[in-house]
Tab-separated table of C-alpha atoms in Angstrom:
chain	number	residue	atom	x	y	z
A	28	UNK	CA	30.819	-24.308	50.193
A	29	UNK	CA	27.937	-21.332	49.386
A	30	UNK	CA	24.345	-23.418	49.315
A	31	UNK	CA	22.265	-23.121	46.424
A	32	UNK	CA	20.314	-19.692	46.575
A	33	UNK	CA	16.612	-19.497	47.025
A	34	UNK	CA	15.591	-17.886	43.983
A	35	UNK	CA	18.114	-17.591	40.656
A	36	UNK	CA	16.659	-15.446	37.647
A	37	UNK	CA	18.422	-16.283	34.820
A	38	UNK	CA	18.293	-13.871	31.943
A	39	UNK	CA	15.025	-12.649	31.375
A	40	UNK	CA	13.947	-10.533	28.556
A	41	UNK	CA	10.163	-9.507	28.418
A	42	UNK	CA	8.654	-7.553	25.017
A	43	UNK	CA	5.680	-5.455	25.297
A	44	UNK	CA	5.252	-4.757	21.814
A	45	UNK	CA	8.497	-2.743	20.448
A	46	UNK	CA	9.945	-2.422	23.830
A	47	UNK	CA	12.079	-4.002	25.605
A	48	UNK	CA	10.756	-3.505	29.508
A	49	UNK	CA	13.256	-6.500	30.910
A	50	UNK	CA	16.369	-6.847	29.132
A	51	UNK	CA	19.185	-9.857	30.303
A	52	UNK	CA	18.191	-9.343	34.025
A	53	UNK	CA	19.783	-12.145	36.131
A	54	UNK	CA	20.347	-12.172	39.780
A	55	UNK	CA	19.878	-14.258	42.820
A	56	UNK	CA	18.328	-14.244	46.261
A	57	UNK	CA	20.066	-15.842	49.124
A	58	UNK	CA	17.700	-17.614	51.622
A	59	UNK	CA	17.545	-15.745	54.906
A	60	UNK	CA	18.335	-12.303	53.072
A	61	UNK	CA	16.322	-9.313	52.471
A	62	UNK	CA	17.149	-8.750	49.356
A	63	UNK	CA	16.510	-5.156	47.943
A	64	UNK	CA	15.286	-4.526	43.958
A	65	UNK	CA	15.640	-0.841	43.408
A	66	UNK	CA	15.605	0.988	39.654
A	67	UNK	CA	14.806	4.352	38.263
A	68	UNK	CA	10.868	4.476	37.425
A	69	UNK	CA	10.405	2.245	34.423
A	70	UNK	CA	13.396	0.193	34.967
A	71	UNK	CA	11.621	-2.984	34.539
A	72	UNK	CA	11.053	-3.962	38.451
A	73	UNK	CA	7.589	-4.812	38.434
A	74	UNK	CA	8.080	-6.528	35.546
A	75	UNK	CA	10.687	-8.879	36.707
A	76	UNK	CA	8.353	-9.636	40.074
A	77	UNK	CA	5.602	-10.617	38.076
A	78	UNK	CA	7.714	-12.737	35.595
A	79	UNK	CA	9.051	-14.545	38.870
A	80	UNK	CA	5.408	-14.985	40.302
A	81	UNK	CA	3.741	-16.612	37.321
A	82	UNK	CA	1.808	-13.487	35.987
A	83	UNK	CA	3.845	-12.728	33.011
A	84	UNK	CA	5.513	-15.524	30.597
A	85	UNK	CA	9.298	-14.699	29.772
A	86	UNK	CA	10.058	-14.269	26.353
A	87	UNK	CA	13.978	-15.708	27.302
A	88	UNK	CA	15.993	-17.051	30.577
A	89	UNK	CA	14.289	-19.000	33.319
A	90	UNK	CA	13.747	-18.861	36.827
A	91	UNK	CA	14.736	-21.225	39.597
A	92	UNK	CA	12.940	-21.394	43.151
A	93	UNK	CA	14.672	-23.978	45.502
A	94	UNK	CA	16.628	-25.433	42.757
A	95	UNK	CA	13.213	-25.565	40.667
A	96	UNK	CA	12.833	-24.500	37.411
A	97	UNK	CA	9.178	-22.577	37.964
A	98	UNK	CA	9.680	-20.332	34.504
A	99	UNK	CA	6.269	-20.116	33.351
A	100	UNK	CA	4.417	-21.651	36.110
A	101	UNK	CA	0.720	-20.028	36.748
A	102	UNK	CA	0.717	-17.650	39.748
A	103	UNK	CA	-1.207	-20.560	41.906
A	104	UNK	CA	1.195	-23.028	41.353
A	105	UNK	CA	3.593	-21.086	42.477
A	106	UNK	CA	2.504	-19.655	45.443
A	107	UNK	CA	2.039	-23.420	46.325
A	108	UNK	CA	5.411	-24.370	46.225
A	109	UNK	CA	5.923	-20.975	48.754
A	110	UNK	CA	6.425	-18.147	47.200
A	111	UNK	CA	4.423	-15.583	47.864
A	112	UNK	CA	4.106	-11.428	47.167
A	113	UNK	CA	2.285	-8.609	47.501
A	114	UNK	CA	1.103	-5.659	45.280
A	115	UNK	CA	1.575	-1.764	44.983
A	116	UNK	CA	-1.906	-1.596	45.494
A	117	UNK	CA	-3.122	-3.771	47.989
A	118	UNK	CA	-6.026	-6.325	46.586
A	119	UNK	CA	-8.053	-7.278	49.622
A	120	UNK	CA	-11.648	-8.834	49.572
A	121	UNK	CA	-12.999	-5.539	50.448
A	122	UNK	CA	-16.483	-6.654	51.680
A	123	UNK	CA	-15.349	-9.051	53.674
A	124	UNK	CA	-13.351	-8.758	57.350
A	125	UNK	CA	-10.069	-8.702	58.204
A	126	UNK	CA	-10.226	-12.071	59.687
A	127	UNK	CA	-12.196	-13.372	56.807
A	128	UNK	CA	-9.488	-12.230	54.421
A	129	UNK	CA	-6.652	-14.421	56.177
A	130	UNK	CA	-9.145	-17.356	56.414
A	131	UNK	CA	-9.761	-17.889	53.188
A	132	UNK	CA	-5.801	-18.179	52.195
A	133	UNK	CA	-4.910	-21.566	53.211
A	134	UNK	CA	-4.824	-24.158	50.084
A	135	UNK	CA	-7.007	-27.135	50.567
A	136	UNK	CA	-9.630	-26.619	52.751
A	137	UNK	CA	-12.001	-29.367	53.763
A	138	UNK	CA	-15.057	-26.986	53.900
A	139	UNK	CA	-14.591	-26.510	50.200
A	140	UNK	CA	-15.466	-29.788	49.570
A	141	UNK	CA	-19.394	-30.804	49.205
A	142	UNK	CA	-19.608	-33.425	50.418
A	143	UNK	CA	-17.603	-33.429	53.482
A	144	UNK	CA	-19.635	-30.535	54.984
A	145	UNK	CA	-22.106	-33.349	54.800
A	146	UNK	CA	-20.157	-36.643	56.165
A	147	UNK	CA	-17.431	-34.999	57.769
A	148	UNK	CA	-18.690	-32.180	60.080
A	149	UNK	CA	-16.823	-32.572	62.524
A	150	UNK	CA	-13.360	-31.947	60.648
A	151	UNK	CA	-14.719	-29.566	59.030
A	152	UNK	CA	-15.515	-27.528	62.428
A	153	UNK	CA	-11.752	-28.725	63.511
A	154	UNK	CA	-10.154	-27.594	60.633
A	155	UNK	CA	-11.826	-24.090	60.578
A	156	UNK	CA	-11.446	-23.346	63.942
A	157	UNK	CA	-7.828	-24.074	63.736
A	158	UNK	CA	-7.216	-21.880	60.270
A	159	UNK	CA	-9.054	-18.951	62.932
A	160	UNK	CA	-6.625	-19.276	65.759
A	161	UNK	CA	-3.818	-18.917	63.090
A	162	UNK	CA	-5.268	-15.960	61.454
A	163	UNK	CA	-5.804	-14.492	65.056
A	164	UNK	CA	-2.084	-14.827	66.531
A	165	UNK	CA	-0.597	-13.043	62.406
A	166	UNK	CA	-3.165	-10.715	62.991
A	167	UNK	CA	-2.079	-10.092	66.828
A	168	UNK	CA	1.516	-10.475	65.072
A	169	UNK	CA	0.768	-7.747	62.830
A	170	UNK	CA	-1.108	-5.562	65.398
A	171	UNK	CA	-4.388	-5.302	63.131
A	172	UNK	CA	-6.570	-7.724	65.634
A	173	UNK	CA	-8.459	-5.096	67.335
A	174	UNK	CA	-9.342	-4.518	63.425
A	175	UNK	CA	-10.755	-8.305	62.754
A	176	UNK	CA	-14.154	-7.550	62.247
A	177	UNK	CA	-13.668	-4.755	60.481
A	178	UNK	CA	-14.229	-4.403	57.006
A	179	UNK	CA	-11.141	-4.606	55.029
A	180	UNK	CA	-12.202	-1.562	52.449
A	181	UNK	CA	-12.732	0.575	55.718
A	182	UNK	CA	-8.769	0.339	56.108
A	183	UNK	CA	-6.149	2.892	55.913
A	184	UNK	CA	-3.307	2.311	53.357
A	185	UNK	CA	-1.253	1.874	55.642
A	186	UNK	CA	-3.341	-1.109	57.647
A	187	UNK	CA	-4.096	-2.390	53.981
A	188	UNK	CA	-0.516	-3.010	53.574
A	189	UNK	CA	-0.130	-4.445	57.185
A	190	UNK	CA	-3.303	-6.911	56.282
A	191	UNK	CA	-1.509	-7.800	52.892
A	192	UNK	CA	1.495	-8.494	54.386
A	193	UNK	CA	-0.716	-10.907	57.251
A	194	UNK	CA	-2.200	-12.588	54.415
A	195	UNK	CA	0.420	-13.903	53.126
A	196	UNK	CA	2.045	-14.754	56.347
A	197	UNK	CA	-1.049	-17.200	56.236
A	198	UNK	CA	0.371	-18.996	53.207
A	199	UNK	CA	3.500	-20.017	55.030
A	200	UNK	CA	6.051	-19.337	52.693
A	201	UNK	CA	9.701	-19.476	52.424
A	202	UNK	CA	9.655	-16.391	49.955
A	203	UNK	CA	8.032	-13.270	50.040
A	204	UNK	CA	8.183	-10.711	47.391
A	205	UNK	CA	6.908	-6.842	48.721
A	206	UNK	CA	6.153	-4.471	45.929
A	207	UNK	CA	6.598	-0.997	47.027
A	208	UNK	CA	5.564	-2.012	50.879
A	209	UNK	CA	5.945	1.405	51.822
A	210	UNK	CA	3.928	3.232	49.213
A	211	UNK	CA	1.437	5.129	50.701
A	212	UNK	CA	1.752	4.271	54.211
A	213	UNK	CA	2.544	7.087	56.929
A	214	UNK	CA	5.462	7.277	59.083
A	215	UNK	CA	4.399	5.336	61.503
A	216	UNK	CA	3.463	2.760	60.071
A	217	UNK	CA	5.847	2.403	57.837
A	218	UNK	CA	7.899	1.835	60.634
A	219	UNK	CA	5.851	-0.953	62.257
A	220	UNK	CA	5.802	-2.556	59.069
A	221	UNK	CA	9.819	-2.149	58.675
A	222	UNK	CA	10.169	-3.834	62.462
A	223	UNK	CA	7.585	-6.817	61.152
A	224	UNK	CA	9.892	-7.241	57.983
A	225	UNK	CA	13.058	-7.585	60.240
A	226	UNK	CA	11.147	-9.847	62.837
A	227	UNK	CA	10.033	-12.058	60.353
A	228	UNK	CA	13.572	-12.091	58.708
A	229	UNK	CA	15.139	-13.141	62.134
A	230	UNK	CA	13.140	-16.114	62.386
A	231	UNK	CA	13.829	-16.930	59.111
A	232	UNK	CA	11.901	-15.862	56.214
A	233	UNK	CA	13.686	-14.616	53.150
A	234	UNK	CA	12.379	-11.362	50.996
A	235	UNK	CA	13.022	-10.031	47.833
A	236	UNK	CA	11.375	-5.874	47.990
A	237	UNK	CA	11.058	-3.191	45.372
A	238	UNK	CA	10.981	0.132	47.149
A	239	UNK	CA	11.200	3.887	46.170
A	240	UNK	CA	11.869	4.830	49.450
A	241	UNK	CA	16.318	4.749	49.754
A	242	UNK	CA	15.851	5.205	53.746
A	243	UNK	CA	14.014	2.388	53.992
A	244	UNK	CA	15.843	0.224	51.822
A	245	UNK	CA	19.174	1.083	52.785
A	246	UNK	CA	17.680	0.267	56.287
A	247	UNK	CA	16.062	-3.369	55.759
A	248	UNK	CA	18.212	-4.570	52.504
A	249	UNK	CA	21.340	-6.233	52.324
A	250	UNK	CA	22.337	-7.043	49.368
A	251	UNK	CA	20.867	-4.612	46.881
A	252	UNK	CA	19.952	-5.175	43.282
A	253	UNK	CA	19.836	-2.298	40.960
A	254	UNK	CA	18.430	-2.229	37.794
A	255	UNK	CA	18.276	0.385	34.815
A	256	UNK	CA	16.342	-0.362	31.442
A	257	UNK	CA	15.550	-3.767	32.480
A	258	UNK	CA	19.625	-4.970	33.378
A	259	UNK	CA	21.062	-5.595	36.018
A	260	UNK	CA	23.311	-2.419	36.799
A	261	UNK	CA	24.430	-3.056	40.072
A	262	UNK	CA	24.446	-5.526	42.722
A	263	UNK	CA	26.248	-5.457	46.735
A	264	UNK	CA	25.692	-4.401	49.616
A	265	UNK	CA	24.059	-0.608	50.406
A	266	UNK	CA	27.240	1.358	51.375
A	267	UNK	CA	28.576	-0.138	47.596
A	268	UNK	CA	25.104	0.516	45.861
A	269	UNK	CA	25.458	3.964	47.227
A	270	UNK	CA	28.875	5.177	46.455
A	271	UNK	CA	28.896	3.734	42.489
A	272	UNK	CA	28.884	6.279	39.473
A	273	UNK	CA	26.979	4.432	37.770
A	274	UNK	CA	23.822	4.095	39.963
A	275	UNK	CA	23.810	7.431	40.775
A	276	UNK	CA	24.165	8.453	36.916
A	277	UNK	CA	20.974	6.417	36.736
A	278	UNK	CA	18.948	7.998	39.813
A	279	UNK	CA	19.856	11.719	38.090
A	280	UNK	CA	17.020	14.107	37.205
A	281	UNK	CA	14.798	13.822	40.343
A	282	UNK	CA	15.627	10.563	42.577
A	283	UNK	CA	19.467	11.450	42.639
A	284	UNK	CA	19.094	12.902	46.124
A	285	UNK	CA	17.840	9.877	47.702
A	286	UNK	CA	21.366	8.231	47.919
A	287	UNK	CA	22.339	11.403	50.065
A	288	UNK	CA	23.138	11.994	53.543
C-alpha cells in the first residue's frame, strides 16, 4: 500500500486581476523525494510555491501537508508545522552575521521573553548556547563557518544561497521548498550546493525545487513536475519529462535546447 504523500496540491487557481497565473494545478510530493517543478518563464511556478507557503490565498483547490489541510494558513504557521523554503533572491539580515542569521530562526526562544532574562538566567544562557552549537555544526555542514562572523551582505550569491539554505536547515523541517537554488551561483558552488541537496535527501529530508537550470534538475530530481500556463503538463521521471512532445513544444523559442544532449 503507497503512504499518504507529504504534500498534495489540489487544484489551485490563482487570479491576478484578468489573468489567470495558476490554472487547475494539482500534484503531489512524495516524502523522501526531490521533487522537481520546472515550467517555461511565466508558467505559474512561483506562484504555486507561494500559494503552498502561506504567502498567497488560493482563489480554488486546497493544499494538504502531512495529511493537513494548511490552504490558507499564514506563512508562520506554516513553517511551524515544517515546511520551510527559500527565495530567488536570498533575504538575509544583512547587517547582522552569518551566525547571527541562523540564531535567530528557532521558534520559541526563552530570551525573547522579559521576564525570564530576569528570573531565569540561567536557561536562558543554556538555551542560547545550545541554539549556537547547532548553528555552528549547519554552518560547518554547509562549509560557510570560516564565514560566521562575517557579515551576511558581504556574501557572494553563491554563499547567500548556501546561508539560505543553512537557515532553514535551522528550522528542522520535513519539507523544503528551493526557488531557483541555482540562480546566480557559479559553478562551483552550484555544485557544493547540489552535493548538500543530495546529502540532506539521503538522510531524509524531502524537497520540492523550481530550477531553470535542466542539468541540474535532471541531476537532483526524480520525479519531475512540469507546468505550462499554470497546469500541470507533465509529470514522471526525467528520462519521460525529457522525451515528451509536449514539454518540449512548451520549452520552444529559447529554453528548447536545455532538454538536449
Amino acid at each position: 500500500m503507497s503512504r499518504e504523500p507529504l504534500l498534495r496540491v489540489e487544484g489551485l487557481v490563482k487570479d491576478f486581476g484578468g489573468l489567470r497565473a495558476v490554472n487547475g494545478c494539482t500534484f503531489a510530493v512524495a516524502e523522501g523525494s526531490i521533487t522537481g517543478l520546472i515550467g517555461p518563464n511565466g508558467a505559474g511556478k512561483t506562484t504555486v510555491f507561494n500559494l503552498i507557503t502561506g504567502f498567497l490565498r488560493p482563489d480554488a483547490g486546497r493544499v494538504l501537508f502531512q495529511g493537513e489541510e494548511i490552504t490558507g494558513l499564514p506563512p508562520y504557521r506554516i513553517f511551524r508545522k515544517g515546511l520551510a523554503r527559500t527565495f530567488q533572491i536570498p533575504r538575509e539580515h544583512r547587517l547582522l552575521t552569518v551566525l547571527e542569521n541562523l540564531m535567530l530562526v528557532p521558534l520559541g526562544q526563552l530570551g525573547e521573553g522579559f521576564w525570564n532574562v530576569w528570573f531565569r538566567p540561567q536557561a536562558v544562557r543554556a538555551q542560547e548556547e545550545a541554539i549556537r552549537q547547532r548553528a555552528l555544526e549547519v554552518l560547518e555542514f554547509v562549509e560557510l563557518l570560516h564565514l560566521k562572523d562575517e557579515y551576511a551582505g558581504n556574501l557572494s550569491g553563491g554563499q547567500r544561497k548556501l546561508l539560505e539554505l543553512a537557515r532553514v536547515l535551522m528550522a528542522e523541517p520535513r519539507l523544503v521548498l528551493l526557488d531557483e537554488p541555482g540562480a546566480g551561483v557559479n559553478p562551483t558552488l552550484m555544485k557544493k550546493l547540489a552535493e548538500k541537496i543530495l546529502e540532506l535527501n539521503r538522510k531524509g529530508l524531502t524537497f520540492l525545487i523550481i530550477e531553470h537550470d535542466m542539468d541540474l534538475v535532471m541531476r537532483l530530481c526524480d520525479p519531475i513536475v512540469v507546468l505550462s500556463e499554470g497546469s500541470v503538463l507533465k509529470e514522471g521521471s526525467p528520462e519521460a519529462v525529457r522525451r515528451d512532445p509536449k514539454v518540449l513544444e512548451a520549452y520552444l523559442g529559447g529554453q528548447y535546447g536545455a532538454f538536449e544532449g
